[in-house]
PDB file of C-alpha atoms in Angstrom:
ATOM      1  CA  UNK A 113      -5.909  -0.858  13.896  1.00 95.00           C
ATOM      2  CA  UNK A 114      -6.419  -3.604  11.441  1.00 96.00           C
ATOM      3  CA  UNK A 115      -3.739  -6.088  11.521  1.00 97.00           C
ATOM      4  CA  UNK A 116      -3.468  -9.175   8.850  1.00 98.00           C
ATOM      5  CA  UNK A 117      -0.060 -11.351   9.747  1.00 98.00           C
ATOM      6  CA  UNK A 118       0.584 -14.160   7.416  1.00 98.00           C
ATOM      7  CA  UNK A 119       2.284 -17.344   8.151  1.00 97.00           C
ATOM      8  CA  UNK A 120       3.294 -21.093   7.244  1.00 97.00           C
ATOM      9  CA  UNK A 121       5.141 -20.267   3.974  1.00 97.00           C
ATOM     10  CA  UNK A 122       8.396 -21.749   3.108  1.00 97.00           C
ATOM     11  CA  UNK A 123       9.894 -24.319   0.727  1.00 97.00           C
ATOM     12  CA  UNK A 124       8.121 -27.139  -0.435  1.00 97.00           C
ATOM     13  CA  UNK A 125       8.794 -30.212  -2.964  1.00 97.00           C
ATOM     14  CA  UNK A 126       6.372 -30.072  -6.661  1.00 97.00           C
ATOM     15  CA  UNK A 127       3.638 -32.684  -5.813  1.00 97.00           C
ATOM     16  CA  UNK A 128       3.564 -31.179  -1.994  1.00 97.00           C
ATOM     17  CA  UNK A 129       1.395 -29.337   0.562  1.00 98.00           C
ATOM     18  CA  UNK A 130       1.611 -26.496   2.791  1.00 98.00           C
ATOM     19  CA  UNK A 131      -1.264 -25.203   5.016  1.00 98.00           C
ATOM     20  CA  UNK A 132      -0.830 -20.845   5.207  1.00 98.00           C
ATOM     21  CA  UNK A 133      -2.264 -19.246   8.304  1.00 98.00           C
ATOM     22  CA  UNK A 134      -3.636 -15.613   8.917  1.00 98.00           C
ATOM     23  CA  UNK A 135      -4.125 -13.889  12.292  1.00 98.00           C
ATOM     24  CA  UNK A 136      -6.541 -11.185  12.251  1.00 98.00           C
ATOM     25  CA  UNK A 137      -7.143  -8.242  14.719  1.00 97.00           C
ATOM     26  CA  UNK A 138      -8.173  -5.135  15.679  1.00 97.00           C
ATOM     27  CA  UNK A 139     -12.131  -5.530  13.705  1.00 97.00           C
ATOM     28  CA  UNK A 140     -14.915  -7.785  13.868  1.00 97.00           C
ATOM     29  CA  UNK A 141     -13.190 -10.799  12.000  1.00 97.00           C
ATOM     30  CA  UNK A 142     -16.864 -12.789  11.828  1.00 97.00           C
ATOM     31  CA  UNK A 143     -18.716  -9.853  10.143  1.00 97.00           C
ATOM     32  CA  UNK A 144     -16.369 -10.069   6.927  1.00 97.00           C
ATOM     33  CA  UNK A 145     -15.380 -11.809   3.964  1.00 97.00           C
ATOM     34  CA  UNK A 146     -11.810 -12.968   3.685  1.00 98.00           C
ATOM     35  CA  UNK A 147      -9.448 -13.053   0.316  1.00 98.00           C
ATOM     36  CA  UNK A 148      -6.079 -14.821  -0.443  1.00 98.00           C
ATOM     37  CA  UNK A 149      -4.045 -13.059  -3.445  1.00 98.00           C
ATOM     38  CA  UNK A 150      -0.718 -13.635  -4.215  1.00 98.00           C
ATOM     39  CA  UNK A 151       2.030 -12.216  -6.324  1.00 98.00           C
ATOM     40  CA  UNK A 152       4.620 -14.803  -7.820  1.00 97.00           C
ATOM     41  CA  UNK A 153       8.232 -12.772  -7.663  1.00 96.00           C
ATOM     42  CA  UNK A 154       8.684 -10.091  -9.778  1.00 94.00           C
ATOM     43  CA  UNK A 155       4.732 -10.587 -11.358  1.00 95.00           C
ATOM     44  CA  UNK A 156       1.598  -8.987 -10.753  1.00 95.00           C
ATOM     45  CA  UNK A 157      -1.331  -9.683  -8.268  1.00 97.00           C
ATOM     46  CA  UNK A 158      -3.683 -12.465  -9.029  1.00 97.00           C
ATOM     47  CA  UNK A 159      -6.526 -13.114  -6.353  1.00 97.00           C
ATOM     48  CA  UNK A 160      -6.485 -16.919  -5.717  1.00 98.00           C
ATOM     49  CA  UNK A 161      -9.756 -17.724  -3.149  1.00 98.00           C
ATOM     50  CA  UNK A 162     -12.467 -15.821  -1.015  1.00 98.00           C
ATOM     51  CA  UNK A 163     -14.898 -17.516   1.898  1.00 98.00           C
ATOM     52  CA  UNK A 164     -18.031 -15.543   3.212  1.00 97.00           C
ATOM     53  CA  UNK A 165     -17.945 -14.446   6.975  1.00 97.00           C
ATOM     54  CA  UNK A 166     -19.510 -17.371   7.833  1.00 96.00           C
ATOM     55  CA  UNK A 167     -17.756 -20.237   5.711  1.00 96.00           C
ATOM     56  CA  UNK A 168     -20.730 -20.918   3.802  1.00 97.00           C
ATOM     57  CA  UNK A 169     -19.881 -19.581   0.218  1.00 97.00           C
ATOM     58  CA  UNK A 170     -16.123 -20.264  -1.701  1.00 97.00           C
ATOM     59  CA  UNK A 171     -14.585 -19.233  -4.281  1.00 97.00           C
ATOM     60  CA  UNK A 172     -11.569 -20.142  -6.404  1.00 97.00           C
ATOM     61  CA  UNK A 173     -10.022 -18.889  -9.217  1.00 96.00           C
ATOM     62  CA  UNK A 174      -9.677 -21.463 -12.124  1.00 95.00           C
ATOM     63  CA  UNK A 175      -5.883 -22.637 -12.025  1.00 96.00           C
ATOM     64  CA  UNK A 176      -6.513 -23.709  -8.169  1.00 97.00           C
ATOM     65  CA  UNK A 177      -9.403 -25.500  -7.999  1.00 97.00           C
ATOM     66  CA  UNK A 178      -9.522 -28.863  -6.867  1.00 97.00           C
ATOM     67  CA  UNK A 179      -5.976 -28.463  -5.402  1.00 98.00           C
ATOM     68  CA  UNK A 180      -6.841 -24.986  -2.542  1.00 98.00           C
ATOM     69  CA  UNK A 181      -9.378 -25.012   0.062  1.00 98.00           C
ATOM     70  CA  UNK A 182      -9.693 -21.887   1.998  1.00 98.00           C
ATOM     71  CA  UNK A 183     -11.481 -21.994   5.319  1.00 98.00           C
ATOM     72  CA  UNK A 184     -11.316 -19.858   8.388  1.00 98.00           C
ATOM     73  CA  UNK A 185     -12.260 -20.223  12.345  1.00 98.00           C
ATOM     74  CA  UNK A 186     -14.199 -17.232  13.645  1.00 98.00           C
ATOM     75  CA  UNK A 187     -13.814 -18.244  17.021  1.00 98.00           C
ATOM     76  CA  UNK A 188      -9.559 -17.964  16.412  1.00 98.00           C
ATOM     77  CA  UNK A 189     -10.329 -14.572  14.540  1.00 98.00           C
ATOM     78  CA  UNK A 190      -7.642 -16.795  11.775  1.00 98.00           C
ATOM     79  CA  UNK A 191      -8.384 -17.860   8.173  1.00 98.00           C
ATOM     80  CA  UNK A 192      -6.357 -20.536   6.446  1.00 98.00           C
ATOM     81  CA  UNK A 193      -4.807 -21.060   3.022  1.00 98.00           C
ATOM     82  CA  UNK A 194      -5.014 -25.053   2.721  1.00 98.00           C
ATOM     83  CA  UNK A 195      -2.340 -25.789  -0.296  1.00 98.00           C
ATOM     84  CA  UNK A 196      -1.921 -29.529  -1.793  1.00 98.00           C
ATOM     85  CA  UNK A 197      -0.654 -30.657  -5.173  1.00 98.00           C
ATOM     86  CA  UNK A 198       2.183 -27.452  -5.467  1.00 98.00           C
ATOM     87  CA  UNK A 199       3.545 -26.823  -8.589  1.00 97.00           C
ATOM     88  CA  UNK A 200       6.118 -24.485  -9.591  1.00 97.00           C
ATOM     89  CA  UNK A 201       3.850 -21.760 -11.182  1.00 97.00           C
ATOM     90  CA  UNK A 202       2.039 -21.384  -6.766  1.00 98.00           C
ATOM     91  CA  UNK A 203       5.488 -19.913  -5.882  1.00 98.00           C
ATOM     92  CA  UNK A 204       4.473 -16.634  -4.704  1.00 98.00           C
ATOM     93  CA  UNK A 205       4.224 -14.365  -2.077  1.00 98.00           C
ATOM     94  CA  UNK A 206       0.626 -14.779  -0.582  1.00 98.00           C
ATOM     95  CA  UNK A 207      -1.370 -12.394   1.151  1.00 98.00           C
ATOM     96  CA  UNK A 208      -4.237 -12.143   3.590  1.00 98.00           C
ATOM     97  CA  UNK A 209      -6.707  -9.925   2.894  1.00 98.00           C
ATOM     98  CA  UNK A 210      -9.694  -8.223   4.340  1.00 97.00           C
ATOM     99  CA  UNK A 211     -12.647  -7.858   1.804  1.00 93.00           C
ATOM    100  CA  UNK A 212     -14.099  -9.890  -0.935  1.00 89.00           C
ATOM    101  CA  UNK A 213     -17.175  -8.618  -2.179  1.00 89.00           C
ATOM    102  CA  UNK A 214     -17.035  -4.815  -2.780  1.00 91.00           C
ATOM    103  CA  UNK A 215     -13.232  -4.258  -2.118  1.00 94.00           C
ATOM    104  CA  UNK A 216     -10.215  -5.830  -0.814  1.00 96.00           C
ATOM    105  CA  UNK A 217      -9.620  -3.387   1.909  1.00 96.00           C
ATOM    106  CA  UNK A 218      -6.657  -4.455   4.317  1.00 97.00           C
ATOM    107  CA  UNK A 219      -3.729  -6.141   3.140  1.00 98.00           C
ATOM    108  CA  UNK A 220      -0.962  -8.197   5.194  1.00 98.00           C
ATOM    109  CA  UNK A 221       2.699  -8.631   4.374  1.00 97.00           C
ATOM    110  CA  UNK A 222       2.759 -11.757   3.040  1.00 97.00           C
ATOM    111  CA  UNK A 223       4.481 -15.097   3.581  1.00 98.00           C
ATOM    112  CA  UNK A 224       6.564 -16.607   0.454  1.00 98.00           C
ATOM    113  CA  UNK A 225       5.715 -19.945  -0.668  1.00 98.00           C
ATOM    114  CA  UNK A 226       8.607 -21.701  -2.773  1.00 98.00           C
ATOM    115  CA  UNK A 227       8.096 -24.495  -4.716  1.00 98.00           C
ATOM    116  CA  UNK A 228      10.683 -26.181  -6.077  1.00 96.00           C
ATOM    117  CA  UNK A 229      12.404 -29.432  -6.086  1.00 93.00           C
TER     118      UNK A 229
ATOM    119  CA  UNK B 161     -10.758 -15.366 -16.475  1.00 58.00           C
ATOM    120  CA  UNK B 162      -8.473 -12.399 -18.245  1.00 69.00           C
ATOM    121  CA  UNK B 163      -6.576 -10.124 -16.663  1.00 82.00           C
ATOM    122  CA  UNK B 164      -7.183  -6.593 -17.166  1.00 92.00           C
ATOM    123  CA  UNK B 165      -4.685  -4.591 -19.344  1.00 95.00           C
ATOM    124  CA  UNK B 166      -2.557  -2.045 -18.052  1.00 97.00           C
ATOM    125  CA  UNK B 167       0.366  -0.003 -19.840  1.00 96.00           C
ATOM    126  CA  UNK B 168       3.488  -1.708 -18.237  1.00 96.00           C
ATOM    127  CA  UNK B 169       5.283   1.742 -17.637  1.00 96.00           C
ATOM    128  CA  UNK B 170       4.781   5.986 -17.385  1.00 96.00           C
ATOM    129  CA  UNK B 171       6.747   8.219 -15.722  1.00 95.00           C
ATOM    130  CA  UNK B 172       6.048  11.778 -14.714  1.00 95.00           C
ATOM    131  CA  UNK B 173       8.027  14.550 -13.104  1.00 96.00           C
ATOM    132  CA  UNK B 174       7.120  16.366  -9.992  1.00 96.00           C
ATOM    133  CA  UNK B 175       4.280  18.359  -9.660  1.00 96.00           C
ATOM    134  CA  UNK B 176       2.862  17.024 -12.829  1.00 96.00           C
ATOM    135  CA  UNK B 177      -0.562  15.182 -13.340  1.00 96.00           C
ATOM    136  CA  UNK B 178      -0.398  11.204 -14.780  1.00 97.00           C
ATOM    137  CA  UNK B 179      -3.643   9.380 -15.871  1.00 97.00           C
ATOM    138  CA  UNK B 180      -3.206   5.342 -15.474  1.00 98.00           C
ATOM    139  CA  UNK B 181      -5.467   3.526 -17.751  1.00 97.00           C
ATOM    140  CA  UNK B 182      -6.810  -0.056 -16.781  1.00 96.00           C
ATOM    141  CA  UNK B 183      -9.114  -1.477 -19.550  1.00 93.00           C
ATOM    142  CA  UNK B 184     -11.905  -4.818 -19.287  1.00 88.00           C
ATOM    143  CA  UNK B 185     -14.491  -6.299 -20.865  1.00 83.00           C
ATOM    144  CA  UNK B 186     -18.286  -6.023 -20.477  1.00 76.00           C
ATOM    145  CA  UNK B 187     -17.804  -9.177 -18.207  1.00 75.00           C
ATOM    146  CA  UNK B 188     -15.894  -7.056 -15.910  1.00 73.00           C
ATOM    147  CA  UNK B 189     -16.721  -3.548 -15.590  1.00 73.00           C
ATOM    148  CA  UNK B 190     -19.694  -3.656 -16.913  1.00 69.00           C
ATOM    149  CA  UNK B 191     -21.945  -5.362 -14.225  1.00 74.00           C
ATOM    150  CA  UNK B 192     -20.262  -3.823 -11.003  1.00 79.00           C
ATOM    151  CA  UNK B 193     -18.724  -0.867 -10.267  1.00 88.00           C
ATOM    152  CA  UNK B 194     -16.248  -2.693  -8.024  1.00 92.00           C
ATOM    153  CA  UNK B 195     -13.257  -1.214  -9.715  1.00 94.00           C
ATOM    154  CA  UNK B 196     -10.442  -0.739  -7.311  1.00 96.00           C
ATOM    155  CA  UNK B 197      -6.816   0.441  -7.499  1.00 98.00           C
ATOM    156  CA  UNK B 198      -3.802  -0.382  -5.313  1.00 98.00           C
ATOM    157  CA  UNK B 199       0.099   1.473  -5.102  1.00 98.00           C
ATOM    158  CA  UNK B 200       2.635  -1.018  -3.883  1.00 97.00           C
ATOM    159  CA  UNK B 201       6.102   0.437  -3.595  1.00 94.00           C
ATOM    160  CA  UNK B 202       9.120  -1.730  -3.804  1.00 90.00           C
ATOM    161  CA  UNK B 203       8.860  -4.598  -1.181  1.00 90.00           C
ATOM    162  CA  UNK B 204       5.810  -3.974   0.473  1.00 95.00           C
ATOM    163  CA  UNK B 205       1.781  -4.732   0.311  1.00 96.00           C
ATOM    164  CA  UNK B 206      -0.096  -3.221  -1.958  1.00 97.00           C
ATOM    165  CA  UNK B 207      -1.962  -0.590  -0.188  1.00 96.00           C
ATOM    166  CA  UNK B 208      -5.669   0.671  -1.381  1.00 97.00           C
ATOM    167  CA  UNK B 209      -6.111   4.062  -2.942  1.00 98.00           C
ATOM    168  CA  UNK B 210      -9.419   3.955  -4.777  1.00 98.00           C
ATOM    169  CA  UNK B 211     -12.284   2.147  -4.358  1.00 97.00           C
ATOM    170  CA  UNK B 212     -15.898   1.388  -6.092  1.00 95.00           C
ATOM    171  CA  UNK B 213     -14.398   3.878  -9.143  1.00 94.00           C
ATOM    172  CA  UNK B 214     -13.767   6.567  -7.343  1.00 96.00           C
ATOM    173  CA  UNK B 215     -13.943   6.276  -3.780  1.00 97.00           C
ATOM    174  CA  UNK B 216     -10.815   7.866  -1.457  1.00 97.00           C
ATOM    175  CA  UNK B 217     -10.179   5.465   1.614  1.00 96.00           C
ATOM    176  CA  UNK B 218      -9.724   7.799   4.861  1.00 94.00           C
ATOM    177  CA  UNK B 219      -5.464   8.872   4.513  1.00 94.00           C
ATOM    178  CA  UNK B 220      -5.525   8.498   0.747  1.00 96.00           C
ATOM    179  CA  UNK B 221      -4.243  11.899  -0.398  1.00 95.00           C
ATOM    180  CA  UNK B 222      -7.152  13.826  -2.698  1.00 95.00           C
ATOM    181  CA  UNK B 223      -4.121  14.066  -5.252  1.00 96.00           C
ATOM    182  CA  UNK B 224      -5.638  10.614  -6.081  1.00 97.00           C
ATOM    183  CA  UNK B 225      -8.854  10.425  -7.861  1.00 97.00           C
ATOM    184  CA  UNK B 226     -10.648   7.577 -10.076  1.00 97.00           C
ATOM    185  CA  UNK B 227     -12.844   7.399 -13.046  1.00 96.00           C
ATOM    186  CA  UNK B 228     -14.523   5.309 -15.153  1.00 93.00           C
ATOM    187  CA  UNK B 229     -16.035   5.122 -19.300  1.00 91.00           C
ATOM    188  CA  UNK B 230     -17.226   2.261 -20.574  1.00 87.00           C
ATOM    189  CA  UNK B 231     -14.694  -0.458 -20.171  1.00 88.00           C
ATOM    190  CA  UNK B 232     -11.771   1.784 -19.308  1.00 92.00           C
ATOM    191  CA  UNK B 233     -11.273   2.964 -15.706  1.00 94.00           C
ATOM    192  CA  UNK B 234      -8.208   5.119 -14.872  1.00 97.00           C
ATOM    193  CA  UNK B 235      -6.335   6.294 -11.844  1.00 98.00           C
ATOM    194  CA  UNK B 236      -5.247  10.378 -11.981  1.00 98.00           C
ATOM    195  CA  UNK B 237      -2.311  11.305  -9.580  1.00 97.00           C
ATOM    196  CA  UNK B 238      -2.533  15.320  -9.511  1.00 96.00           C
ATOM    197  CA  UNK B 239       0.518  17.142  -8.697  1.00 96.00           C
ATOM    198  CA  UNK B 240       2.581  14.023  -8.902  1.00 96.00           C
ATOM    199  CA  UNK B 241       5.583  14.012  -5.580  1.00 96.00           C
ATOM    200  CA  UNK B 242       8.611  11.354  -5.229  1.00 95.00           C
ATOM    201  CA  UNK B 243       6.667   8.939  -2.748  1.00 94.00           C
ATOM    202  CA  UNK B 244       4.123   8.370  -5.598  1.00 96.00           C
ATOM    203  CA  UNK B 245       6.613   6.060  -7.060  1.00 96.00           C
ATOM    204  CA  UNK B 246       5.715   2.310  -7.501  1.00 96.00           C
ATOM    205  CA  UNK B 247       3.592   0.019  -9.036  1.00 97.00           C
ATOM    206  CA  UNK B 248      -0.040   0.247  -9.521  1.00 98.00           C
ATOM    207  CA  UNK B 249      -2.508  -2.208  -9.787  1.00 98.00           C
ATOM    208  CA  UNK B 250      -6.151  -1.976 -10.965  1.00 96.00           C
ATOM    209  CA  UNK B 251      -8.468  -4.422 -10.150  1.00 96.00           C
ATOM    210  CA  UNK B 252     -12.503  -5.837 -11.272  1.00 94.00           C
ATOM    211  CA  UNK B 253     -15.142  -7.865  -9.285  1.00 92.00           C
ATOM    212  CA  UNK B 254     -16.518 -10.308 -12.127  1.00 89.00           C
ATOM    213  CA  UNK B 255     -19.753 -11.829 -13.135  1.00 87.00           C
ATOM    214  CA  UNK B 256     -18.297 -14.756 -11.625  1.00 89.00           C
ATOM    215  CA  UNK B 257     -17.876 -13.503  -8.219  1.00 91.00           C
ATOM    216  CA  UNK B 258     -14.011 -13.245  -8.031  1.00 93.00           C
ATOM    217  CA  UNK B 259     -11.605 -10.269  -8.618  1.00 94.00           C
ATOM    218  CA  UNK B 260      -9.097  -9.915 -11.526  1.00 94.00           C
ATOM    219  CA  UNK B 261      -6.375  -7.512 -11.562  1.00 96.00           C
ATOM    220  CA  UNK B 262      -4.678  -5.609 -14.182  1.00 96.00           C
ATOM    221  CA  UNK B 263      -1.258  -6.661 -15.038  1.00 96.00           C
ATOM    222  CA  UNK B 264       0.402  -3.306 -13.616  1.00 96.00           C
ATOM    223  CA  UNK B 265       1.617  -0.390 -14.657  1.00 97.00           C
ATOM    224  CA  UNK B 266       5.306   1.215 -12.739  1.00 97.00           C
ATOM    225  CA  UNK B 267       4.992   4.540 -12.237  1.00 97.00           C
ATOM    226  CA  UNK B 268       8.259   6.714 -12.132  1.00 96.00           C
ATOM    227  CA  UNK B 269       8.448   9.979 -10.642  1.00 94.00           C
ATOM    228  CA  UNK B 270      11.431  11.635 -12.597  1.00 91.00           C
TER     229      UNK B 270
END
């Protein structure tokens, strides 16, 4: 069974950073591309970042740039959500995903990241 | 990148049929036919129901079923039941290599 479990949310101050976490099991965790998306409360989904199964291929989506690196450790089955510069407008639950080419397959529960001063 | 447009809200009773439109741009459906859809009820994950168009994941009742024409895709629910009820979510790979989603639609099941 595929399992996604999110972690590292919580509060943080405007101007901080916050490193997210996701443990992955039960499938071949090198073999795929991973996906962050997350869903500020009460909004919709927006997709936020995506790595290759190797790490060598990123990609953002525009309001993150510069201030998210995703990255992931195959050997730790884990990818990682690295957050700097919050603002208001990142809080959001975000989600680990499974998928990032053709579909995004397997979904987590999320961890809530609150920005706020 | 724009999001895809969605009708905020339909509603259907039980046993009924309900078509969800999702609507992009050349940019978006026209390249790839990467169009997914995703049912999150209240307080959980969203949870994938059709894939590549029209594509059932394994579990995915064949009550669901996908389409798409031109630069609309939709989502039919056939003989609509209670647990049916939530929000749906379409969603596009790009020409940019990244996924945008629709805004949502809520579905009630009267």
């Amino acid at each position: 069974e595929v399992q996604l479990v999110e972690s590292g949310g919580g509060l943080v101050q405007p101007g901080g950073s916050l490193r997210l976490s996701c443990a992955a099991s039960g499938f071949t965790f090198s073999t795929y591309w991973m996906s962050w998306v997350r869903q500020a409360p009460g909004k919709g989904l927006e997709w936020v970042a995506k790595i290759k199964n190797d790490g060598s291929e990123k990609f953002y989506v525009d309001p993150v740039k510069g201030r998210f690196t995703i990255s992931r450790d195959n050997a730790k089955n884990s990818l990682y959500l690295q957050m700097n510069s919050l603002r208001g407008d990142d809080t959001a639950v975000y989600y680990c995903v499974r998928g990032g080419e053709v579909v995004l397959r397997y979904w987590g529960q999320g961890t809530l990241v609150t920005v706020t001063s | 990148q724009s999001a895809l447009t969605q009708p905020p809200s339909m509603s259907g009773s039980p046993g009924q049929s309900v078509a969800l439109s999702c609507t992009g741009t050349s940019s978006d459906f026209g390249i790839y036919n990467r169009v997914s859809w995703y049912q999150q009820p209240p307080g959980t994950a969203p949870k994938l129901v059709i894939y590549e168009v029209s594509n059932r994941p394994s579990g995915v009742p064949d009550r669901f079923s996908g389409s798409k024409s031109g630069n609309t895709a939709s989502l039919t629910i056939s003989g609509l039941q209670a647990e049916d009820e939530g929000d749906y979510y379409c969603s596009s790979y790009t020409s940019t290599n990244t996924w945008v989603f629709g805004g949502g639609t809520k579905l009630t099941v009267l």
